[in-house]
Amino acid sequence: MLTKVVNTLSILVVSRSAENMSRLMATLEQNEIQAPYEVICSWNGSDEEAKEIDVCEGQNFSLYIQRPYNFAQNNNFVAAKASGEYVLFINDDLVPDKGAIAKALLAVKQQTVGIVGINLRYSDHRLQHAGVFFHDDGKPYHRFKHKIEWHNAIVAQDMFVPSVTGAFIMMRRAEFDQLKFDENFKVCGEDIALCLSYRQKFQREILYLAAATALHFENVTRKKFGETKTPDDDMARIIAYSKRTLANGKPITDVRRPNIRIVTEPPGWIMHRKAEEIAKYMGTARINQDFPEADIHYYVNYGYFNRRPDSGIVVANFTHYDPDHLGEKFISVAKEVDHCIAVSEETAKVLTGFGIPRSKITVIRVGADRSFQPKLTVGVVGRVYPGRRKGEDIIKQLLDDSDLMEQVQVVASKEGWGAPVWSFAHIADFYRAIDFLLVPSRLEGGPVPFMEALACGTMAIAPEVGVVPEFPHVSYPTGDVQTLRETLLQLASEHIRQRSFLTAKMQGLDWEGWAMNHDKLFRALVLDR
């Protein structure tokens, strides 16, 4: 007897392009979804073109002819045909990166999460979607759309948001069945209406999942058919949705967060900084103050816990276990509080070794401030002379270029260049500390620093002056600041790329990530109460 495959995920697509659908099907086949899935397409194109859709062998694909096109009606129809526990509404012009769908599926299974959207980019690497927010007048906008590249650290952290784009919406099918898309929209807005209706009806939140990414050819199909602007009626309907309120009377566009009382050390120390970052992110936290209405009492270090509050959930953070310093308190507090936050997997193992259930432990790693990023370091050496022969004016132009300075830092071995001075006991240590020696000179006999840097194994960026042409170097035309700038940017890009393996390990591990992970945990604890 054949066993019927039970689909975990139903992938629902509205399309009228065989090219788009074929590309999407091929992408899904290679996406490592790691769960049984079906693809159901609402087809608005011609019958002939439908025959041109390429489906990979073994893919569970169904197609239903539906005309005319209506995003809400078409998606509601295929959703009614879905068999999966979860549904993914996805545009046919989306190309999910490998693992994106599996990551979203894992995220939507969290108790606190109801809808998942992901990081979307244009083909020129600009950001298209990282969550939808609202102006005071109720009109929606995409966070940082067009303004930054998709991999910018600003959008590298998960975030609870009021809404996400309909190009990628994953949620529980049973919950969608209670809502459905509003079919009164003409061109667009159904996705926002669904998200806001969801927030009004359910206690879960909407998650922008930063680690799940995709390329989006946004509006290609709509431009082809002349549908690029949001009609006034649709915008009015969106605004009406945005003016609704939650059960607690707060605006529906506000992200709900529990009340947090944080107990830590006085200002000026790292434990207080940790508390400040959580309070800044959540907006519902008080530090070292009485807070009778607190849902969560959080002790940033277990050493600050003395007596259990009369009400609320108690959480403590555990760094390392030192049997000679607060060793007994480490164990007793871990047993008394409702939940333990460990700074590492090693600390989590220590806690379980003392009999703390693993289900009572969450690992939240502290990260680095976003200002800690790789930069190309170039150094200038020597004295400056009247007449700009040494090129100090070139260095000034570079230092005044704010865009360049985001990726490059210029340092000097001594005063006079206008750049920060790195002082070493021996100039050889300066050469070893920089990535490149920069020679901005217009006229040189040597230059001696060029030879010294090479002897230390440091390449120079230099014009064809003096002995430079006779040795390895990175060349640029004498006095040509624009070409020098372009050369520096190319070298910086390669410098950052070579370090991407390491920096990728830190994606999301910053102060916002620290706060966001606490937010997720605190929500889950409140829901479980």
Short mmCIF file of C-alpha atoms in Angstrom, two decimals:
data_model
loop_
_atom_site.label_atom_id
_atom_site.label_comp_id
_atom_site.label_asym_id
_atom_site.label_seq_id
_atom_site.Cartn_x
_atom_site.Cartn_y
_atom_site.Cartn_z
CA MET A 1 0.00 0.00 0.00
CA LEU A 2 1.29 3.46 -0.93
CA THR A 3 1.68 5.89 1.94
CA LYS A 4 0.17 9.30 1.26
CA VAL A 5 2.68 12.12 1.65
CA VAL A 6 1.51 14.70 4.17
CA ASN A 7 2.70 18.12 3.09
CA THR A 8 4.19 20.37 5.74
CA LEU A 9 4.16 23.39 3.45
CA SER A 10 1.87 24.60 0.68
CA ILE A 11 3.59 27.10 -1.64
CA LEU A 12 0.96 29.28 -3.29
CA VAL A 13 1.70 31.35 -6.39
CA VAL A 14 -0.28 33.63 -8.68
CA SER A 15 1.30 33.84 -12.14
CA ARG A 16 0.83 34.60 -15.81
CA SER A 17 4.44 34.06 -16.86
CA ALA A 18 5.76 30.61 -17.78
CA GLU A 19 9.29 31.98 -17.58
CA ASN A 20 8.79 33.17 -14.00
CA MET A 21 7.06 29.97 -12.90
CA SER A 22 9.73 27.74 -14.46
CA ARG A 23 12.47 29.72 -12.72
CA LEU A 24 10.63 29.53 -9.41
CA MET A 25 10.08 25.78 -9.69
CA ALA A 26 13.77 25.23 -10.44
CA THR A 27 14.73 27.43 -7.49
CA LEU A 28 12.42 25.54 -5.13
CA GLU A 29 13.97 22.25 -6.23
CA GLN A 30 17.42 23.53 -5.21
CA ASN A 31 16.35 25.43 -2.08
CA GLU A 32 16.85 22.69 0.52
CA ILE A 33 13.35 23.16 1.96
CA GLN A 34 13.83 20.01 4.08
CA ALA A 35 10.10 19.33 4.39
CA PRO A 36 7.40 17.82 2.15
CA TYR A 37 5.81 20.59 0.08
CA GLU A 38 3.35 21.20 -2.70
CA VAL A 39 3.15 24.07 -5.18
CA ILE A 40 -0.27 25.35 -6.22
CA CYS A 41 -0.44 27.95 -8.97
CA SER A 42 -3.32 30.26 -9.81
CA TRP A 43 -2.73 30.79 -13.54
CA ASN A 44 -3.82 34.03 -15.20
CA GLY A 45 -1.93 33.58 -18.46
CA SER A 46 -2.88 31.91 -21.72
CA ASP A 47 -3.60 28.20 -21.97
CA GLU A 48 -0.76 27.82 -24.47
CA GLU A 49 1.82 29.47 -22.25
CA ALA A 50 0.77 27.33 -19.30
CA LYS A 51 2.08 24.31 -21.22
CA GLU A 52 5.55 25.91 -21.26
CA ILE A 53 5.99 25.76 -17.46
CA ASP A 54 8.90 23.47 -16.59
CA VAL A 55 8.32 21.35 -13.50
CA CYS A 56 11.17 19.32 -12.03
CA GLU A 57 10.71 15.58 -11.80
CA GLY A 58 9.00 14.57 -8.58
CA GLN A 59 7.68 18.04 -7.71
CA ASN A 60 4.10 18.14 -6.44
CA PHE A 61 2.64 20.83 -8.72
CA SER A 62 -0.97 21.81 -9.39
CA LEU A 63 -2.26 24.54 -11.68
CA TYR A 64 -5.70 26.15 -11.71
CA ILE A 65 -6.84 28.47 -14.48
CA GLN A 66 -8.27 31.68 -13.00
CA ARG A 67 -9.17 34.82 -14.91
CA PRO A 68 -9.19 37.74 -14.51
CA TYR A 69 -6.24 38.45 -12.21
CA ASN A 70 -7.03 39.51 -8.66
CA PHE A 71 -4.34 38.98 -6.04
CA ALA A 72 -6.72 38.40 -3.14
CA GLN A 73 -9.27 36.24 -4.97
CA ASN A 74 -6.61 34.13 -6.67
CA ASN A 75 -4.66 33.52 -3.46
CA ASN A 76 -7.78 32.77 -1.44
CA PHE A 77 -8.75 30.20 -4.07
CA VAL A 78 -5.44 28.30 -4.03
CA ALA A 79 -5.26 28.55 -0.23
CA ALA A 80 -8.54 26.65 -0.09
CA LYS A 81 -6.84 23.89 -2.10
CA ALA A 82 -3.81 23.74 0.21
CA SER A 83 -3.09 20.69 2.34
CA GLY A 84 0.00 21.87 4.22
CA GLU A 85 0.10 22.84 7.87
CA TYR A 86 1.81 26.06 6.77
CA VAL A 87 1.26 28.20 3.69
CA LEU A 88 3.76 30.34 1.81
CA PHE A 89 2.38 33.06 -0.44
CA ILE A 90 5.20 33.87 -2.83
CA ASN A 91 5.53 36.03 -5.95
CA ASP A 92 6.54 34.27 -9.13
CA ASP A 93 9.26 36.90 -9.67
CA LEU A 94 11.02 35.96 -6.43
CA VAL A 95 14.23 33.88 -6.34
CA PRO A 96 14.77 32.63 -2.76
CA ASP A 97 18.39 32.06 -1.79
CA LYS A 98 19.30 28.54 -0.74
CA GLY A 99 17.88 27.69 2.67
CA ALA A 100 15.62 30.75 2.87
CA ILE A 101 12.36 28.80 2.92
CA ALA A 102 13.65 26.29 5.48
CA LYS A 103 14.75 29.15 7.74
CA ALA A 104 11.33 30.81 7.46
CA LEU A 105 9.57 27.51 8.19
CA LEU A 106 11.68 27.03 11.31
CA ALA A 107 10.92 30.58 12.46
CA VAL A 108 7.15 30.41 11.92
CA LYS A 109 6.97 27.34 14.15
CA GLN A 110 8.00 29.46 17.15
CA GLN A 111 5.10 30.06 19.50
CA THR A 112 5.52 33.84 19.48
CA VAL A 113 5.66 34.12 15.68
CA GLY A 114 2.58 34.20 13.46
CA ILE A 115 3.76 35.53 10.10
CA VAL A 116 7.26 35.54 8.61
CA GLY A 117 8.66 37.85 5.93
CA ILE A 118 12.23 37.92 4.69
CA ASN A 119 15.02 40.17 3.38
CA LEU A 120 14.40 40.99 -0.30
CA ARG A 121 16.82 42.72 -2.65
CA TYR A 122 16.86 44.16 -6.15
CA SER A 123 19.24 42.86 -8.83
CA ASP A 124 21.50 45.88 -8.19
CA HIS A 125 21.89 44.78 -4.53
CA ARG A 126 19.74 47.57 -3.10
CA LEU A 127 17.32 46.64 -0.34
CA GLN A 128 13.71 46.10 -1.36
CA HIS A 129 12.12 44.77 1.83
CA ALA A 130 13.04 44.54 5.51
CA GLY A 131 9.62 45.10 7.04
CA VAL A 132 6.72 47.48 6.43
CA PHE A 133 6.08 50.37 8.80
CA PHE A 134 3.61 53.27 8.89
CA HIS A 135 3.75 57.05 8.82
CA ASP A 136 1.60 59.02 11.25
CA ASP A 137 -1.03 59.48 8.53
CA GLY A 138 -1.38 55.70 8.21
CA LYS A 139 0.42 55.34 4.90
CA PRO A 140 2.81 52.38 4.75
CA TYR A 141 6.48 52.46 3.82
CA HIS A 142 9.28 49.94 3.42
CA ARG A 143 12.14 50.33 5.88
CA PHE A 144 15.29 51.61 4.07
CA LYS A 145 13.92 50.61 0.65
CA HIS A 146 16.31 51.74 -2.14
CA LYS A 147 18.50 53.50 0.45
CA ILE A 148 21.00 50.80 1.44
CA GLU A 149 22.36 47.51 0.15
CA TRP A 150 20.51 44.41 1.28
CA HIS A 151 23.40 43.09 3.42
CA ASN A 152 23.83 46.32 5.41
CA ALA A 153 24.25 45.69 9.15
CA ILE A 154 21.23 47.91 9.85
CA VAL A 155 18.90 45.18 8.52
CA ALA A 156 20.98 42.16 9.53
CA GLN A 157 18.96 41.48 12.67
CA ASP A 158 15.53 39.87 13.05
CA MET A 159 12.79 42.29 14.02
CA PHE A 160 9.12 42.18 14.95
CA VAL A 161 7.35 44.50 12.51
CA PRO A 162 3.79 45.73 11.90
CA SER A 163 3.63 44.17 8.42
CA VAL A 164 5.58 42.43 5.66
CA THR A 165 5.25 42.39 1.89
CA GLY A 166 3.00 39.91 0.13
CA ALA A 167 5.92 38.84 -2.07
CA PHE A 168 6.80 36.37 0.71
CA ILE A 169 4.36 35.63 3.53
CA MET A 170 4.55 32.40 5.52
CA MET A 171 2.01 31.52 8.21
CA ARG A 172 -0.11 28.73 9.67
CA ARG A 173 -2.82 27.62 7.26
CA ALA A 174 -5.43 27.27 10.02
CA GLU A 175 -4.92 30.90 11.02
CA PHE A 176 -5.03 32.15 7.42
CA ASP A 177 -8.33 30.31 6.94
CA GLN A 178 -9.81 32.47 9.70
CA LEU A 179 -8.78 35.68 7.93
CA LYS A 180 -8.12 35.37 4.18
CA PHE A 181 -7.08 38.23 1.91
CA ASP A 182 -9.48 41.17 1.63
CA GLU A 183 -10.91 40.92 -1.91
CA ASN A 184 -12.03 44.55 -2.01
CA PHE A 185 -8.58 45.81 -3.05
CA LYS A 186 -8.12 46.52 -6.75
CA VAL A 187 -4.33 46.44 -7.25
CA CYS A 188 -2.43 46.22 -3.95
CA GLY A 189 -2.72 46.45 -0.17
CA GLU A 190 -4.10 43.00 0.56
CA ASP A 191 -0.83 41.91 2.16
CA ILE A 192 -0.82 44.81 4.60
CA ALA A 193 -4.50 44.28 5.42
CA LEU A 194 -3.81 40.60 6.15
CA CYS A 195 -0.92 41.42 8.50
CA LEU A 196 -2.86 44.07 10.41
CA SER A 197 -5.94 41.85 10.67
CA TYR A 198 -3.71 39.07 11.96
CA ARG A 199 -2.24 41.31 14.66
CA GLN A 200 -5.74 42.30 15.74
CA LYS A 201 -7.02 38.72 15.97
CA PHE A 202 -4.05 36.73 17.26
CA GLN A 203 -1.48 37.17 20.02
CA ARG A 204 1.49 36.20 17.87
CA GLU A 205 3.71 38.72 16.12
CA ILE A 206 4.99 39.32 12.59
CA LEU A 207 8.69 38.59 12.12
CA TYR A 208 11.14 40.06 9.62
CA LEU A 209 13.69 37.24 9.30
CA ALA A 210 17.01 38.78 8.32
CA ALA A 211 18.93 35.57 7.64
CA ALA A 212 16.41 34.42 5.01
CA THR A 213 17.06 36.31 1.78
CA ALA A 214 15.84 36.44 -1.80
CA LEU A 215 16.22 38.31 -5.08
CA HIS A 216 13.02 40.07 -6.13
CA PHE A 217 12.30 41.40 -9.60
CA GLU A 218 9.63 43.64 -8.08
CA ASN A 219 6.96 45.14 -10.34
CA VAL A 220 8.35 43.54 -13.52
CA THR A 221 5.03 41.90 -14.28
CA ARG A 222 2.93 44.84 -13.08
CA LYS A 223 4.94 47.26 -15.23
CA LYS A 224 4.42 44.99 -18.21
CA PHE A 225 0.67 45.24 -17.75
CA GLY A 226 0.60 48.91 -16.71
CA GLU A 227 -0.20 48.36 -13.01
CA THR A 228 2.45 50.29 -11.09
CA LYS A 229 0.64 52.84 -8.89
CA THR A 230 -1.50 52.27 -5.84
CA PRO A 231 -5.05 53.45 -6.64
CA ASP A 232 -6.53 56.04 -4.30
CA ASP A 233 -9.26 53.63 -3.17
CA ASP A 234 -6.68 51.01 -2.22
CA MET A 235 -4.61 53.54 -0.27
CA ALA A 236 -7.70 54.74 1.58
CA ARG A 237 -8.50 51.16 2.53
CA ILE A 238 -4.92 50.58 3.76
CA ILE A 239 -5.11 53.72 5.91
CA ALA A 240 -8.43 52.58 7.37
CA TYR A 241 -6.83 49.28 8.40
CA SER A 242 -3.87 51.10 9.96
CA LYS A 243 -6.19 53.18 12.16
CA ARG A 244 -7.58 50.12 13.94
CA THR A 245 -6.56 49.37 17.52
CA LEU A 246 -5.41 46.33 19.44
CA ALA A 247 -7.35 44.82 22.33
CA ASN A 248 -5.39 46.99 24.77
CA GLY A 249 -6.42 50.14 22.90
CA LYS A 250 -2.99 50.78 21.37
CA PRO A 251 -2.57 51.38 17.62
CA ILE A 252 -2.56 48.22 15.54
CA THR A 253 0.72 49.35 13.97
CA ASP A 254 2.49 49.27 17.36
CA VAL A 255 4.56 46.17 18.06
CA ARG A 256 3.42 44.69 21.37
CA ARG A 257 6.04 44.07 24.03
CA PRO A 258 5.86 42.85 27.63
CA ASN A 259 6.74 45.11 30.57
CA ILE A 260 10.28 44.42 31.81
CA ARG A 261 11.96 45.30 35.10
CA ILE A 262 15.75 45.01 34.77
CA VAL A 263 18.04 44.73 37.78
CA THR A 264 21.70 45.47 37.14
CA GLU A 265 24.72 47.47 38.35
CA PRO A 266 25.01 51.29 38.33
CA PRO A 267 25.68 53.23 35.09
CA GLY A 268 29.18 53.18 33.66
CA TRP A 269 29.69 49.41 33.69
CA ILE A 270 29.10 46.77 31.02
CA MET A 271 26.17 45.12 32.82
CA HIS A 272 24.33 48.43 32.83
CA ARG A 273 25.09 48.85 29.11
CA LYS A 274 23.47 45.47 28.48
CA ALA A 275 20.36 46.63 30.33
CA GLU A 276 20.30 49.94 28.46
CA GLU A 277 20.34 48.22 25.07
CA ILE A 278 17.34 46.06 26.00
CA ALA A 279 15.44 49.06 27.36
CA LYS A 280 16.25 51.13 24.27
CA TYR A 281 15.02 48.41 21.94
CA MET A 282 11.87 47.37 23.79
CA GLY A 283 10.67 50.70 25.13
CA THR A 284 8.75 48.96 27.93
CA ALA A 285 11.61 48.36 30.35
CA ARG A 286 12.69 50.10 33.55
CA ILE A 287 16.20 49.75 34.95
CA ASN A 288 16.75 49.46 38.72
CA GLN A 289 13.28 50.86 39.45
CA ASP A 290 10.15 49.53 41.10
CA PHE A 291 7.76 48.23 38.45
CA PRO A 292 4.71 46.49 40.00
CA GLU A 293 3.17 45.94 36.55
CA ALA A 294 6.25 44.11 35.23
CA ASP A 295 5.60 40.89 33.35
CA ILE A 296 9.29 39.97 33.53
CA HIS A 297 11.88 40.62 36.25
CA TYR A 298 15.28 40.26 34.59
CA TYR A 299 18.51 40.06 36.56
CA VAL A 300 21.31 40.85 34.10
CA ASN A 301 23.63 38.83 36.32
CA TYR A 302 22.51 36.11 38.72
CA GLY A 303 24.54 37.81 41.45
CA TYR A 304 21.99 40.65 41.63
CA PHE A 305 19.15 38.29 42.60
CA ASN A 306 18.27 38.32 46.31
CA ARG A 307 14.53 37.77 46.74
CA ARG A 308 11.81 36.61 44.41
CA PRO A 309 9.31 39.40 43.52
CA ASP A 310 5.69 38.98 44.54
CA SER A 311 4.50 38.61 40.94
CA GLY A 312 5.82 38.21 37.42
CA ILE A 313 8.23 35.86 35.69
CA VAL A 314 11.80 35.83 37.00
CA VAL A 315 14.75 35.49 34.62
CA ALA A 316 18.48 35.63 35.38
CA ASN A 317 21.56 35.77 33.19
CA PHE A 318 24.46 33.40 33.83
CA THR A 319 27.97 34.10 32.57
CA HIS A 320 30.50 31.60 33.94
CA TYR A 321 30.60 29.31 36.94
CA ASP A 322 33.37 29.99 39.46
CA PRO A 323 33.20 27.65 42.47
CA ASP A 324 35.42 30.04 44.44
CA HIS A 325 33.24 33.10 43.79
CA LEU A 326 29.44 32.96 44.18
CA GLY A 327 29.52 29.29 43.24
CA GLU A 328 26.68 28.29 45.56
CA LYS A 329 24.62 31.30 44.50
CA PHE A 330 25.06 30.36 40.83
CA ILE A 331 23.38 27.03 41.55
CA SER A 332 20.68 28.26 43.95
CA VAL A 333 19.56 31.14 41.71
CA ALA A 334 19.44 28.88 38.65
CA LYS A 335 17.10 26.55 40.51
CA GLU A 336 14.85 29.30 41.87
CA VAL A 337 14.26 31.51 38.82
CA ASP A 338 11.73 30.65 36.13
CA HIS A 339 14.22 30.82 33.27
CA CYS A 340 17.99 31.00 32.81
CA ILE A 341 19.81 32.89 30.07
CA ALA A 342 23.28 31.49 29.36
CA VAL A 343 25.93 33.53 27.55
CA SER A 344 27.29 30.45 25.77
CA GLU A 345 26.61 26.79 25.09
CA GLU A 346 29.38 25.99 27.57
CA THR A 347 27.50 27.82 30.34
CA ALA A 348 24.31 26.03 29.31
CA LYS A 349 26.12 22.70 29.76
CA VAL A 350 27.24 23.77 33.24
CA LEU A 351 23.65 24.63 34.16
CA THR A 352 22.30 21.29 32.92
CA GLY A 353 25.08 19.61 34.89
CA PHE A 354 23.53 21.08 38.04
CA GLY A 355 20.15 19.61 37.15
CA ILE A 356 18.59 22.58 35.37
CA PRO A 357 16.33 21.31 32.55
CA ARG A 358 17.57 22.31 29.09
CA SER A 359 14.05 23.61 28.35
CA LYS A 360 14.59 26.17 31.12
CA ILE A 361 17.76 27.54 29.47
CA THR A 362 18.15 29.90 26.50
CA VAL A 363 21.55 30.83 25.07
CA ILE A 364 21.82 34.51 24.12
CA ARG A 365 25.28 35.62 23.04
CA VAL A 366 26.38 39.20 23.45
CA GLY A 367 27.77 40.74 20.27
CA ALA A 368 29.80 43.71 19.14
CA ASP A 369 28.68 47.25 18.40
CA ARG A 370 28.02 47.85 14.70
CA SER A 371 30.96 50.24 14.57
CA PHE A 372 33.22 47.19 14.77
CA GLN A 373 33.57 46.39 11.08
CA PRO A 374 36.56 45.59 8.86
CA LYS A 375 38.24 48.53 7.15
CA LEU A 376 41.21 48.82 4.84
CA THR A 377 44.02 50.61 6.68
CA VAL A 378 46.48 52.64 4.62
CA GLY A 379 49.34 54.56 6.17
CA VAL A 380 51.38 57.60 5.17
CA VAL A 381 54.93 58.13 6.38
CA GLY A 382 57.36 61.03 6.49
CA ARG A 383 57.27 64.82 6.67
CA VAL A 384 55.32 67.26 4.51
CA TYR A 385 56.93 70.13 2.62
CA PRO A 386 55.70 73.43 1.14
CA GLY A 387 54.45 73.23 -2.42
CA ARG A 388 52.35 70.06 -1.99
CA ARG A 389 55.18 67.90 -3.34
CA LYS A 390 54.42 65.19 -0.77
CA GLY A 391 50.71 65.20 -1.62
CA GLU A 392 49.25 66.24 1.74
CA ASP A 393 46.39 67.91 -0.19
CA ILE A 394 45.55 64.51 -1.69
CA ILE A 395 45.34 62.98 1.77
CA LYS A 396 43.03 65.80 2.88
CA GLN A 397 40.66 65.13 -0.04
CA LEU A 398 40.56 61.46 0.87
CA LEU A 399 39.87 62.21 4.53
CA ASP A 400 37.03 64.57 3.55
CA ASP A 401 35.32 61.82 1.51
CA SER A 402 32.82 60.39 4.01
CA ASP A 403 31.72 57.55 1.72
CA LEU A 404 35.32 56.42 1.24
CA MET A 405 36.05 56.65 4.95
CA GLU A 406 33.27 54.15 5.67
CA GLN A 407 35.50 51.47 4.12
CA VAL A 408 39.01 52.92 4.43
CA GLN A 409 40.95 54.49 7.28
CA VAL A 410 44.06 56.60 6.70
CA VAL A 411 46.67 56.79 9.45
CA ALA A 412 50.03 58.57 9.68
CA SER A 413 53.32 57.85 11.38
CA LYS A 414 53.65 61.48 12.54
CA GLU A 415 51.79 64.79 12.69
CA GLY A 416 51.23 67.03 9.68
CA TRP A 417 49.05 64.88 7.44
CA GLY A 418 45.73 65.60 9.14
CA ALA A 419 45.23 61.88 9.77
CA PRO A 420 45.21 60.01 13.11
CA VAL A 421 48.75 59.23 14.26
CA TRP A 422 49.77 55.67 15.09
CA SER A 423 52.85 55.83 17.29
CA PHE A 424 55.24 52.89 17.51
CA ALA A 425 58.67 52.58 19.09
CA HIS A 426 60.03 51.51 15.70
CA ILE A 427 58.72 52.58 12.28
CA ALA A 428 58.91 48.96 11.12
CA ASP A 429 56.02 48.16 13.47
CA PHE A 430 53.96 50.86 11.73
CA TYR A 431 54.55 49.21 8.35
CA ARG A 432 53.58 45.82 9.75
CA ALA A 433 50.36 47.20 11.30
CA ILE A 434 48.91 48.73 8.12
CA ASP A 435 47.47 46.95 5.09
CA PHE A 436 49.10 49.22 2.50
CA LEU A 437 51.57 52.08 2.48
CA LEU A 438 50.10 55.04 0.59
CA VAL A 439 52.53 57.22 -1.33
CA PRO A 440 50.69 60.42 -2.38
CA SER A 441 53.85 62.20 -3.62
CA ARG A 442 54.01 64.07 -6.91
CA LEU A 443 57.82 63.98 -7.01
CA GLU A 444 60.24 61.63 -5.27
CA GLY A 445 63.87 60.60 -5.34
CA GLY A 446 63.26 57.33 -3.48
CA PRO A 447 60.98 57.23 -1.66
CA VAL A 448 62.68 55.55 1.30
CA PRO A 449 59.36 54.60 3.06
CA PHE A 450 58.39 52.68 -0.10
CA MET A 451 61.52 50.53 0.23
CA GLU A 452 61.10 50.12 3.99
CA ALA A 453 57.50 48.96 3.63
CA LEU A 454 58.44 46.37 1.00
CA ALA A 455 61.19 45.09 3.30
CA CYS A 456 58.49 44.58 5.97
CA GLY A 457 56.28 42.73 3.50
CA THR A 458 53.80 45.59 3.05
CA MET A 459 52.69 46.55 -0.46
CA ALA A 460 52.47 50.22 -1.43
CA ILE A 461 49.86 52.17 -3.38
CA ALA A 462 52.01 54.61 -5.30
CA PRO A 463 52.34 56.64 -8.52
CA GLU A 464 55.17 56.06 -10.99
CA VAL A 465 57.73 58.26 -9.21
CA GLY A 466 61.34 57.64 -8.18
CA VAL A 467 62.24 53.95 -7.93
CA VAL A 468 58.60 52.84 -7.64
CA PRO A 469 58.27 51.48 -11.24
CA GLU A 470 61.13 49.05 -10.56
CA PHE A 471 59.32 47.21 -7.74
CA PRO A 472 55.92 45.58 -7.08
CA HIS A 473 53.22 48.12 -6.17
CA VAL A 474 49.61 49.14 -6.80
CA SER A 475 49.78 51.99 -9.29
CA TYR A 476 47.68 55.10 -9.88
CA PRO A 477 48.35 58.21 -12.03
CA THR A 478 50.36 60.88 -10.21
CA GLY A 479 48.07 63.37 -8.47
CA ASP A 480 44.87 61.71 -9.77
CA VAL A 481 42.66 61.70 -6.67
CA GLN A 482 39.62 60.17 -8.40
CA THR A 483 41.57 57.18 -9.70
CA LEU A 484 43.24 56.79 -6.31
CA ARG A 485 39.81 56.81 -4.68
CA GLU A 486 38.55 54.09 -7.04
CA THR A 487 41.68 52.05 -6.39
CA LEU A 488 41.19 52.30 -2.64
CA LEU A 489 37.54 51.24 -2.92
CA GLN A 490 38.49 48.20 -5.00
CA LEU A 491 41.16 47.19 -2.50
CA ALA A 492 38.74 47.78 0.39
CA SER A 493 36.10 45.61 -1.25
CA GLU A 494 38.58 42.77 -1.65
CA HIS A 495 39.85 43.30 1.90
CA ILE A 496 36.32 43.02 3.29
CA ARG A 497 35.49 40.03 1.06
CA GLN A 498 38.53 38.13 2.33
CA ARG A 499 37.28 38.63 5.87
CA SER A 500 33.65 37.81 5.09
CA PHE A 501 34.00 34.28 6.46
CA LEU A 502 34.78 35.73 9.87
CA THR A 503 32.42 38.71 9.79
CA ALA A 504 29.55 36.49 8.62
CA LYS A 505 29.84 34.63 11.91
CA MET A 506 28.92 37.89 13.63
CA GLN A 507 25.84 38.67 11.50
CA GLY A 508 23.08 39.67 13.89
CA LEU A 509 25.42 39.49 16.90
CA ASP A 510 25.27 43.14 17.83
CA TRP A 511 23.48 45.14 20.51
CA GLU A 512 20.22 45.12 18.59
CA GLY A 513 20.50 41.36 18.21
CA TRP A 514 21.12 41.04 21.94
CA ALA A 515 17.96 43.02 22.66
CA MET A 516 15.89 41.29 19.97
CA ASN A 517 16.70 37.83 21.29
CA HIS A 518 15.62 38.92 24.77
CA ASP A 519 12.41 40.31 23.27
CA LYS A 520 11.67 36.95 21.61
CA LEU A 521 12.32 35.02 24.80
CA PHE A 522 10.30 37.35 27.04
CA ARG A 523 7.30 37.11 24.68
CA ALA A 524 7.46 33.32 24.71
CA LEU A 525 7.64 33.21 28.50
CA VAL A 526 4.62 35.51 28.83
CA LEU A 527 2.61 33.40 26.38
CA ASP A 528 3.52 30.20 28.25
CA ARG A 529 2.47 31.63 31.60
#
